[in-house]
């Protein structure tokens, strides 16, 4: 067997998000989000599923924290639902909504678990979307107002902060491909959204510094690692475009103060431009302290002029796939983390990594061996990354429990804990106990 020992201060955790687990969608003064609207639009979400009940964590969070204590994690990544805090987006503060998160954060701290907060995990107040969404500076200013409410309430209690989860999903999956809320299918709209959220990110970081808020702040891009099908320049360029739209499009403005010119030029060919106003790039490039990285899979891509705006086609190479159809290929994480070094050896946390394995209960157990295998492969790569001297400081498995997987609804299960959506009974899977052992030992044992 092989033993991979992790650093003594390495953070072990799990991750969730407000709309995916909370439920109580019409309780506590919560306003309507774009995902409430999208899920109620016929054909957008599998089976017409929505987040009205989800895992009911709004009422069951103490039970969830007991599961976290049993698992042995020291870090828990979650998100706050903006519509609970300021229901109409930029109006009055809903104290009842804020108090729910005060109770939750206090309970986490009481349990000895470090809160790792995402301010925005996709549940935009609908009123702001109705007025132009992230492409309207009103939304940018509203986000800063919301962020400052949270900063002031939780400074001293929360020390790890993320502004946005997966900006590529917020901008391009949701506004160019139309697969997530609000479901637009327009490149210029997507570019406007991406720029708006970047300005909002920068302004929030400036507020964080000005207010002297405790801890470290950053952002969490999702990775789309790709390798060329052939050695041809066209296939390599197709990969470069695919990787860069998820990463460089957001991290170049933050770390370099400018967009990647090759992609700006590519989009200009398609008639789309970035709506930069005076001072925007200086705001966006306000220095940050950490990055969250979300990794699930990688692709083998080739140039194909018919393959969407990037003309980059991901090929089915016959790899083992998870039940959501994503190839299991952990080496993309290693390659990506070295790619990321062009921004410097910045502090990085894996804020999402996990497998969709839809095993169900059998005799009271869930023998999700495929999920264990997925985690073994990816944690081995993480040890390799750390061994190369990269500042990878922690790992949060997606997800603590099965939850609402966006357009896939509840059919796709990423949890270490099984959720029966009728009874809401939580049942730890075999992978939960495997991960519990890794955390307890702070080492990974690869069985021969
Ligand atoms: N990348 N290029 N794609 C080209 C075209 O893809 C079509 C489909 O696209 C995608 C891409 C990515 C995702 C996705 C889902 N999760 C899992 C969630 N992460 C945040 C947390 O809430 C988890 O639930 N992460 N990523 C879904 C669909």
Coordinates of C-alpha atoms and ligand atoms in Angstrom, one line a residue:
X1 CA 0.0 0.0 0.0
X2 CA 0.9 3.7 -0.3
X3 CA 0.5 6.2 2.5
X4 CA 0.2 10.0 1.7
X5 CA 0.7 12.1 4.8
X6 CA -0.9 15.6 4.7
X7 CA 0.5 18.7 6.4
X8 CA -0.5 19.0 10.1
X9 CA -2.4 22.3 9.5
X10 CA -4.2 21.1 6.3
X11 CA -7.9 21.9 6.4
X12 CA -10.4 19.2 5.9
X13 CA -14.0 20.1 5.1
X14 CA -17.2 19.7 3.1
X15 CA -19.2 22.2 1.0
X16 CA -22.8 23.1 0.4
X17 CA -24.8 26.1 -0.9
X18 CA -28.0 27.8 0.3
X19 CA -30.4 27.2 -2.5
X20 CA -29.3 23.5 -2.7
X21 CA -29.9 22.5 0.9
X22 CA -31.9 25.1 2.9
X23 CA -35.5 24.8 1.7
X24 CA -37.9 27.1 3.6
X25 CA -38.1 29.1 0.5
X26 CA -41.2 31.0 1.7
X27 CA -40.1 31.3 5.3
X28 CA -38.3 33.7 7.5
X29 CA -39.0 36.7 5.3
X30 CA -37.0 35.3 2.4
X31 CA -37.5 37.0 -1.0
X32 CA -37.7 35.3 -4.4
X33 CA -34.5 34.3 -6.2
X34 CA -33.8 33.7 -9.8
X35 CA -33.6 29.9 -9.0
X36 CA -37.1 29.9 -7.6
X37 CA -38.3 31.4 -10.9
X38 CA -36.1 29.2 -13.1
X39 CA -37.1 26.0 -11.3
X40 CA -40.8 26.9 -11.8
X41 CA -40.2 27.4 -15.6
X42 CA -41.4 24.3 -17.4
X43 CA -38.5 22.3 -18.9
X44 CA -35.7 24.0 -17.1
X45 CA -35.1 21.6 -14.2
X46 CA -35.4 17.8 -14.3
X47 CA -38.8 16.5 -13.1
X48 CA -39.8 20.1 -12.2
X49 CA -37.7 19.9 -9.0
X50 CA -37.2 23.0 -7.0
X51 CA -35.6 24.3 -3.8
X52 CA -38.8 24.8 -1.8
X53 CA -37.9 22.0 0.6
X54 CA -34.5 20.6 -0.6
X55 CA -32.7 19.1 2.5
X56 CA -34.7 21.3 4.9
X57 CA -31.4 22.4 6.4
X58 CA -33.1 25.7 7.4
X59 CA -34.9 23.7 10.1
X60 CA -32.4 20.7 10.4
X61 CA -29.0 22.5 10.5
X62 CA -28.3 21.3 14.0
X63 CA -28.6 17.7 12.7
X64 CA -26.3 18.6 9.9
X65 CA -23.7 20.0 12.3
X66 CA -23.9 16.7 14.3
X67 CA -23.0 14.9 11.0
X68 CA -20.1 17.3 10.5
X69 CA -18.8 16.6 14.0
X70 CA -19.2 12.9 13.4
X71 CA -17.3 13.2 10.1
X72 CA -14.5 15.1 12.0
X73 CA -14.2 18.1 9.6
X74 CA -12.7 21.3 10.9
X75 CA -14.0 23.5 8.0
X76 CA -17.4 23.9 6.5
X77 CA -18.1 25.8 3.3
X78 CA -21.6 27.2 2.9
X79 CA -23.3 30.1 1.3
X80 CA -25.7 32.8 2.5
X81 CA -28.9 33.4 0.6
X82 CA -29.0 37.1 -0.4
X83 CA -32.8 37.0 -0.6
X84 CA -33.0 36.1 3.1
X85 CA -30.9 39.1 4.0
X86 CA -32.3 41.8 1.6
X87 CA -35.4 40.2 0.1
X88 CA -35.9 42.8 -2.7
X89 CA -32.2 42.9 -3.5
X90 CA -31.2 46.4 -2.3
X91 CA -33.9 47.6 0.1
X92 CA -34.6 46.9 3.7
X93 CA -32.5 44.4 5.7
X94 CA -34.5 41.3 6.9
X95 CA -33.3 40.8 10.5
X96 CA -35.0 37.4 10.7
X97 CA -33.0 36.2 7.8
X98 CA -29.8 37.5 9.3
X99 CA -30.6 35.9 12.6
X100 CA -30.9 32.5 11.0
X101 CA -27.3 32.7 9.9
X102 CA -26.1 34.1 13.2
X103 CA -27.6 31.0 14.9
X104 CA -26.0 28.8 12.3
X105 CA -22.5 30.3 12.5
X106 CA -22.6 30.3 16.3
X107 CA -23.5 26.7 16.2
X108 CA -20.7 25.9 13.9
X109 CA -18.2 27.7 16.1
X110 CA -19.6 26.0 19.2
X111 CA -18.9 22.7 17.4
X112 CA -15.3 23.8 16.7
X113 CA -15.9 24.0 12.9
X114 CA -14.4 26.9 10.9
X115 CA -17.1 28.7 8.8
X116 CA -15.9 29.2 5.1
X117 CA -18.5 31.5 3.6
X118 CA -19.5 32.1 0.0
X119 CA -21.4 35.4 -0.3
X120 CA -23.0 34.5 -3.7
X121 CA -23.7 31.0 -4.8
X122 CA -26.2 31.8 -7.6
X123 CA -29.4 32.8 -5.8
X124 CA -29.8 36.4 -7.0
X125 CA -32.9 38.3 -5.8
X126 CA -35.3 38.2 -8.7
X127 CA -36.1 41.9 -8.4
X128 CA -32.5 42.7 -9.5
X129 CA -32.6 40.2 -12.4
X130 CA -35.9 41.9 -13.5
X131 CA -33.9 45.2 -13.7
X132 CA -31.0 43.9 -15.8
X133 CA -29.2 41.6 -13.4
X134 CA -25.4 41.6 -13.2
X135 CA -25.2 43.7 -16.4
X136 CA -26.9 46.6 -14.5
X137 CA -24.6 48.6 -12.1
X138 CA -27.6 48.7 -9.7
X139 CA -27.0 45.0 -9.0
X140 CA -23.3 45.6 -8.5
X141 CA -24.0 48.3 -5.9
X142 CA -26.7 46.1 -4.3
X143 CA -24.2 43.3 -3.9
X144 CA -21.7 45.6 -2.1
X145 CA -24.5 46.7 0.2
X146 CA -25.5 43.1 0.9
X147 CA -21.8 42.1 1.4
X148 CA -21.2 44.9 3.8
X149 CA -24.2 43.8 5.9
X150 CA -22.6 40.3 6.2
X151 CA -19.1 41.6 6.7
X152 CA -20.2 43.8 9.7
X153 CA -22.4 41.0 11.2
X154 CA -19.8 38.2 11.0
X155 CA -16.4 40.0 11.3
X156 CA -14.6 38.2 14.1
X157 CA -16.6 35.0 13.6
X158 CA -15.9 34.2 10.0
X159 CA -12.3 34.3 8.7
X160 CA -12.6 32.7 5.3
X161 CA -14.7 34.6 2.7
X162 CA -15.4 34.0 -1.0
X163 CA -17.3 36.6 -3.0
X164 CA -18.5 34.4 -5.9
X165 CA -18.8 30.7 -6.6
X166 CA -17.9 29.6 -10.1
X167 CA -18.1 32.9 -12.1
X168 CA -18.0 30.9 -15.4
X169 CA -21.3 29.2 -14.4
X170 CA -22.9 32.6 -13.3
X171 CA -21.9 34.3 -16.6
X172 CA -21.6 31.7 -19.4
X173 CA -23.4 28.6 -18.3
X174 CA -26.4 30.7 -17.2
X175 CA -26.4 33.5 -19.8
X176 CA -24.7 32.1 -22.9
X177 CA -25.7 28.4 -22.8
X178 CA -28.9 29.0 -20.9
X179 CA -28.5 25.8 -18.8
X180 CA -28.7 27.6 -15.4
X181 CA -30.8 30.5 -14.1
X182 CA -31.8 33.0 -15.5
X183 CA -31.4 31.0 -18.8
X184 CA -30.3 33.6 -21.2
X185 CA -28.6 32.5 -24.5
X186 CA -26.6 35.5 -25.6
X187 CA -22.8 36.0 -25.6
X188 CA -22.9 39.7 -25.0
X189 CA -25.2 39.3 -22.0
X190 CA -22.8 36.7 -20.6
X191 CA -19.8 39.0 -21.0
X192 CA -21.8 41.9 -19.4
X193 CA -22.6 39.5 -16.5
X194 CA -19.0 38.4 -16.1
X195 CA -17.8 42.0 -16.0
X196 CA -20.5 43.1 -13.6
X197 CA -19.7 40.3 -11.1
X198 CA -16.0 41.1 -11.4
X199 CA -16.7 44.8 -10.6
X200 CA -18.9 43.7 -7.7
X201 CA -16.1 41.4 -6.5
X202 CA -13.6 44.2 -6.5
X203 CA -15.8 46.7 -4.8
X204 CA -16.7 44.1 -2.1
X205 CA -13.0 43.4 -1.5
X206 CA -12.3 47.2 -1.2
X207 CA -15.1 47.4 1.4
X208 CA -13.7 44.4 3.2
X209 CA -10.3 46.2 3.5
X210 CA -11.8 49.6 4.3
X211 CA -14.0 48.1 7.1
X212 CA -11.1 46.2 8.6
X213 CA -13.0 42.8 8.4
X214 CA -11.2 39.8 9.9
X215 CA -9.8 37.0 7.9
X216 CA -9.0 36.4 4.2
X217 CA -11.1 37.0 1.1
X218 CA -11.1 35.5 -2.4
X219 CA -13.1 34.0 -5.2
X220 CA -13.8 30.4 -6.4
X221 CA -13.5 29.8 -10.1
X222 CA -14.4 26.3 -11.5
X223 CA -11.8 24.5 -13.5
X224 CA -12.4 23.4 -17.1
X225 CA -9.0 21.6 -17.7
X226 CA -8.5 20.3 -21.3
X227 CA -5.7 18.7 -23.3
X228 CA -5.5 18.7 -27.1
X229 CA -6.7 15.6 -29.1
X230 CA -3.8 16.1 -31.4
X231 CA -0.5 18.0 -31.5
X232 CA -2.0 20.5 -34.0
X233 CA -1.9 24.2 -33.2
X234 CA -5.6 24.4 -33.8
X235 CA -6.4 21.7 -31.2
X236 CA -4.1 23.3 -28.7
X237 CA -5.7 26.7 -29.3
X238 CA -9.1 25.2 -28.8
X239 CA -8.0 23.9 -25.4
X240 CA -6.5 27.2 -24.5
X241 CA -9.8 29.0 -25.2
X242 CA -11.8 26.5 -23.1
X243 CA -9.4 26.6 -20.1
X244 CA -9.1 30.4 -20.3
X245 CA -12.8 31.1 -20.3
X246 CA -13.2 29.4 -16.9
X247 CA -10.0 30.7 -15.4
X248 CA -8.1 33.5 -17.1
X249 CA -11.2 35.5 -18.1
X250 CA -11.8 36.1 -14.4
X251 CA -8.3 35.7 -12.8
X252 CA -6.4 37.9 -15.3
X253 CA -8.6 41.0 -14.4
X254 CA -8.1 40.2 -10.7
X255 CA -4.4 39.5 -10.8
X256 CA -3.2 41.5 -13.8
X257 CA -5.9 44.2 -14.2
X258 CA -6.7 43.2 -17.8
X259 CA -8.7 40.6 -19.7
X260 CA -6.8 37.9 -21.7
X261 CA -6.4 39.7 -25.0
X262 CA -6.6 36.6 -27.2
X263 CA -10.1 35.9 -25.9
X264 CA -11.1 39.6 -26.1
X265 CA -10.1 39.5 -29.7
X266 CA -11.9 36.1 -30.2
X267 CA -15.1 37.5 -28.9
X268 CA -14.7 40.7 -30.9
X269 CA -14.8 38.5 -34.0
X270 CA -18.2 37.3 -32.7
X271 CA -19.3 40.9 -32.3
X272 CA -19.1 41.0 -28.5
X273 CA -17.1 43.5 -26.4
X274 CA -16.5 44.0 -22.7
X275 CA -18.4 47.0 -21.2
X276 CA -15.4 48.4 -19.3
X277 CA -16.0 51.8 -17.6
X278 CA -13.3 54.1 -16.3
X279 CA -11.7 52.7 -13.1
X280 CA -13.3 49.3 -13.4
X281 CA -10.0 47.3 -13.9
X282 CA -8.4 49.1 -10.9
X283 CA -11.4 48.1 -8.8
X284 CA -11.4 44.5 -10.0
X285 CA -7.7 44.1 -9.3
X286 CA -8.0 44.9 -5.6
X287 CA -5.6 42.3 -4.2
X288 CA -7.1 39.1 -2.7
X289 CA -5.8 36.7 -0.1
X290 CA -6.9 33.2 -1.4
X291 CA -8.5 31.3 -4.2
X292 CA -11.1 28.6 -4.0
X293 CA -10.8 26.0 -6.8
X294 CA -13.7 23.8 -7.8
X295 CA -12.5 20.7 -9.8
X296 CA -14.6 17.8 -11.1
X297 CA -13.2 16.6 -14.4
X298 CA -11.2 17.3 -17.5
X299 CA -11.6 16.9 -21.2
X300 CA -9.7 16.0 -24.4
X301 CA -10.7 18.8 -26.8
X302 CA -10.2 19.5 -30.5
X303 CA -10.9 22.4 -32.8
X304 CA -14.4 22.2 -34.3
X305 CA -15.8 25.4 -35.9
X306 CA -19.3 24.0 -35.2
X307 CA -18.6 23.5 -31.5
X308 CA -20.1 26.7 -30.0
X309 CA -18.6 30.2 -29.6
X310 CA -15.2 28.7 -28.5
X311 CA -15.1 26.2 -31.4
X312 CA -13.7 23.7 -28.9
X313 CA -15.2 20.2 -28.9
X314 CA -14.8 17.9 -25.9
X315 CA -14.5 14.3 -27.1
X316 CA -15.8 11.1 -25.5
X317 CA -12.5 9.2 -24.9
X318 CA -14.3 6.2 -23.3
X319 CA -13.1 7.0 -19.8
X320 CA -15.1 5.8 -16.7
X321 CA -17.7 8.4 -16.0
X322 CA -19.7 9.4 -12.9
X323 CA -23.4 9.1 -13.1
X324 CA -23.7 12.7 -14.3
X325 CA -21.6 11.8 -17.3
X326 CA -18.3 13.5 -16.3
X327 CA -15.1 11.5 -17.0
X328 CA -13.2 10.5 -13.9
X329 CA -9.7 11.9 -14.6
X330 CA -7.9 13.4 -11.6
X331 CA -4.6 14.3 -13.3
X332 CA -6.3 17.4 -14.7
X333 CA -6.3 18.8 -11.1
X334 CA -2.5 18.4 -10.9
X335 CA -2.0 20.0 -14.4
X336 CA -4.3 22.8 -13.6
X337 CA -2.7 23.7 -10.2
X338 CA 0.6 24.1 -12.1
X339 CA -1.1 26.2 -14.7
X340 CA -2.5 28.4 -11.9
X341 CA 1.1 29.2 -10.8
X342 CA 1.3 31.9 -13.5
X343 CA -0.7 34.0 -10.9
X344 CA 2.0 33.3 -8.2
X345 CA 2.0 30.6 -5.5
X346 CA -1.2 32.0 -4.0
X347 CA -3.0 30.3 -1.1
X348 CA -5.5 27.8 -2.6
X349 CA -8.3 25.7 -1.1
X350 CA -10.1 23.0 -3.1
X351 CA -13.5 24.4 -2.3
X352 CA -15.3 21.7 -4.4
X353 CA -14.4 18.2 -5.6
X354 CA -16.7 15.2 -5.6
X355 CA -18.5 12.6 -7.6
X356 CA -22.1 12.1 -8.7
X357 CA -22.8 8.5 -7.8
X358 CA -26.5 7.7 -7.6
X359 CA -26.2 4.6 -5.4
X360 CA -29.2 4.1 -3.2
X361 CA -29.9 2.5 0.1
X362 CA -29.4 -1.3 0.2
X363 CA -30.2 -3.0 3.6
X364 CA -29.7 0.4 5.3
X365 CA -26.3 1.1 3.7
X366 CA -25.0 2.9 0.6
X367 CA -21.9 1.1 -0.7
X368 CA -20.6 3.9 -2.9
X369 CA -17.3 2.3 -3.7
X370 CA -17.1 4.4 -6.9
X371 CA -17.2 7.6 -4.9
X372 CA -14.4 6.3 -2.6
X373 CA -12.3 5.5 -5.6
X374 CA -12.9 9.0 -7.1
X375 CA -11.8 10.6 -3.8
X376 CA -8.8 8.3 -3.5
X377 CA -7.6 9.4 -7.0
X378 CA -8.1 13.1 -6.4
X379 CA -6.6 13.2 -2.9
X380 CA -3.5 11.4 -4.2
X381 CA -3.2 14.2 -6.8
X382 CA -3.6 16.8 -4.0
X383 CA -0.8 15.2 -2.1
X384 CA 1.3 15.3 -5.3
X385 CA 0.5 19.0 -5.7
X386 CA 1.4 19.9 -2.1
X387 CA 4.6 17.9 -2.5
X388 CA 5.5 20.1 -5.5
X389 CA 5.5 23.1 -3.1
X390 CA 2.2 24.6 -4.2
X391 CA 0.3 26.4 -1.4
X392 CA -2.7 24.1 -1.4
X393 CA -4.1 24.6 2.2
X394 CA -7.3 22.7 2.4
X395 CA -9.9 20.5 0.8
X396 CA -13.7 20.6 0.9
X397 CA -15.6 17.6 -0.5
X398 CA -18.7 18.4 -2.6
X399 CA -20.9 17.7 -0.9
X400 CA -21.7 17.0 2.7
X401 CA -25.1 15.6 1.6
X402 CA -27.1 14.9 -1.5
X403 CA -28.9 18.1 -2.5
X404 CA -30.6 20.0 -5.4
X405 CA -28.1 19.7 -8.3
X406 CA -29.5 22.7 -10.3
X407 CA -30.9 21.7 -13.7
X408 CA -30.5 18.0 -12.8
X409 CA -32.8 18.4 -9.8
X410 CA -32.5 15.7 -7.1
X411 CA -31.7 12.8 -9.4
X412 CA -28.0 13.5 -9.2
X413 CA -26.4 12.7 -5.9
X414 CA -23.0 14.2 -4.8
X415 CA -23.3 13.6 -1.1
X416 CA -21.2 11.8 1.5
X417 CA -24.6 11.5 3.2
X418 CA -27.7 10.1 1.5
X419 CA -30.9 12.2 1.9
X420 CA -34.3 10.6 1.6
X421 CA -36.2 13.5 0.1
X422 CA -39.5 12.2 1.4
X423 CA -38.6 11.7 5.0
X424 CA -35.5 14.0 4.9
X425 CA -33.6 11.2 6.8
X426 CA -29.9 11.6 6.5
X427 CA -27.8 8.3 6.1
X428 CA -24.0 8.5 6.0
X429 CA -22.7 6.5 3.0
X430 CA -19.6 4.2 3.1
X431 CA -17.7 7.2 1.6
X432 CA -18.5 9.2 4.7
X433 CA -16.8 6.7 6.9
X434 CA -13.9 6.4 4.5
X435 CA -13.4 10.2 4.5
X436 CA -13.8 10.3 8.3
X437 CA -10.8 7.9 8.5
X438 CA -8.7 10.1 6.2
X439 CA -9.5 13.1 8.3
X440 CA -8.8 11.3 11.6
X441 CA -5.4 10.0 10.3
X442 CA -4.6 13.1 8.2
X443 CA -3.2 10.6 5.7
X444 CA -4.5 8.8 2.6
X445 CA -3.9 5.1 2.3
X446 CA -4.1 3.8 -1.3
X447 CA -4.9 0.1 -1.2
X448 CA -2.8 -2.1 -3.6
Ligands
LIG1 N1 -17.2 23.9 -19.0 N2 -17.6 23.8 -20.1 N3 -18.8 23.3 -20.5 C1 -19.3 23.3 -21.8 C2 -20.8 23.0 -21.9 O1 -21.2 22.2 -20.8 C3 -22.6 22.0 -20.7 C4 -22.9 21.7 -19.2 O2 -22.1 22.5 -18.4 C5 -22.0 22.4 -17.1 C6 -20.7 22.8 -16.6 C7 -20.5 22.7 -15.3 C8 -21.5 22.3 -14.4 C9 -21.2 22.2 -13.0 C10 -22.0 21.7 -12.0 N4 -21.2 21.7 -10.9 C11 -21.5 21.2 -9.5 C12 -21.9 22.5 -8.8 N5 -20.7 23.3 -8.6 C13 -21.3 24.3 -7.6 C14 -22.2 23.5 -6.7 O3 -23.4 24.2 -6.6 C15 -22.4 22.2 -7.4 O4 -23.7 21.8 -7.4 N6 -20.0 22.2 -11.2 N7 -20.0 22.5 -12.5 C16 -22.8 21.9 -14.9 C17 -23.0 22.0 -16.3

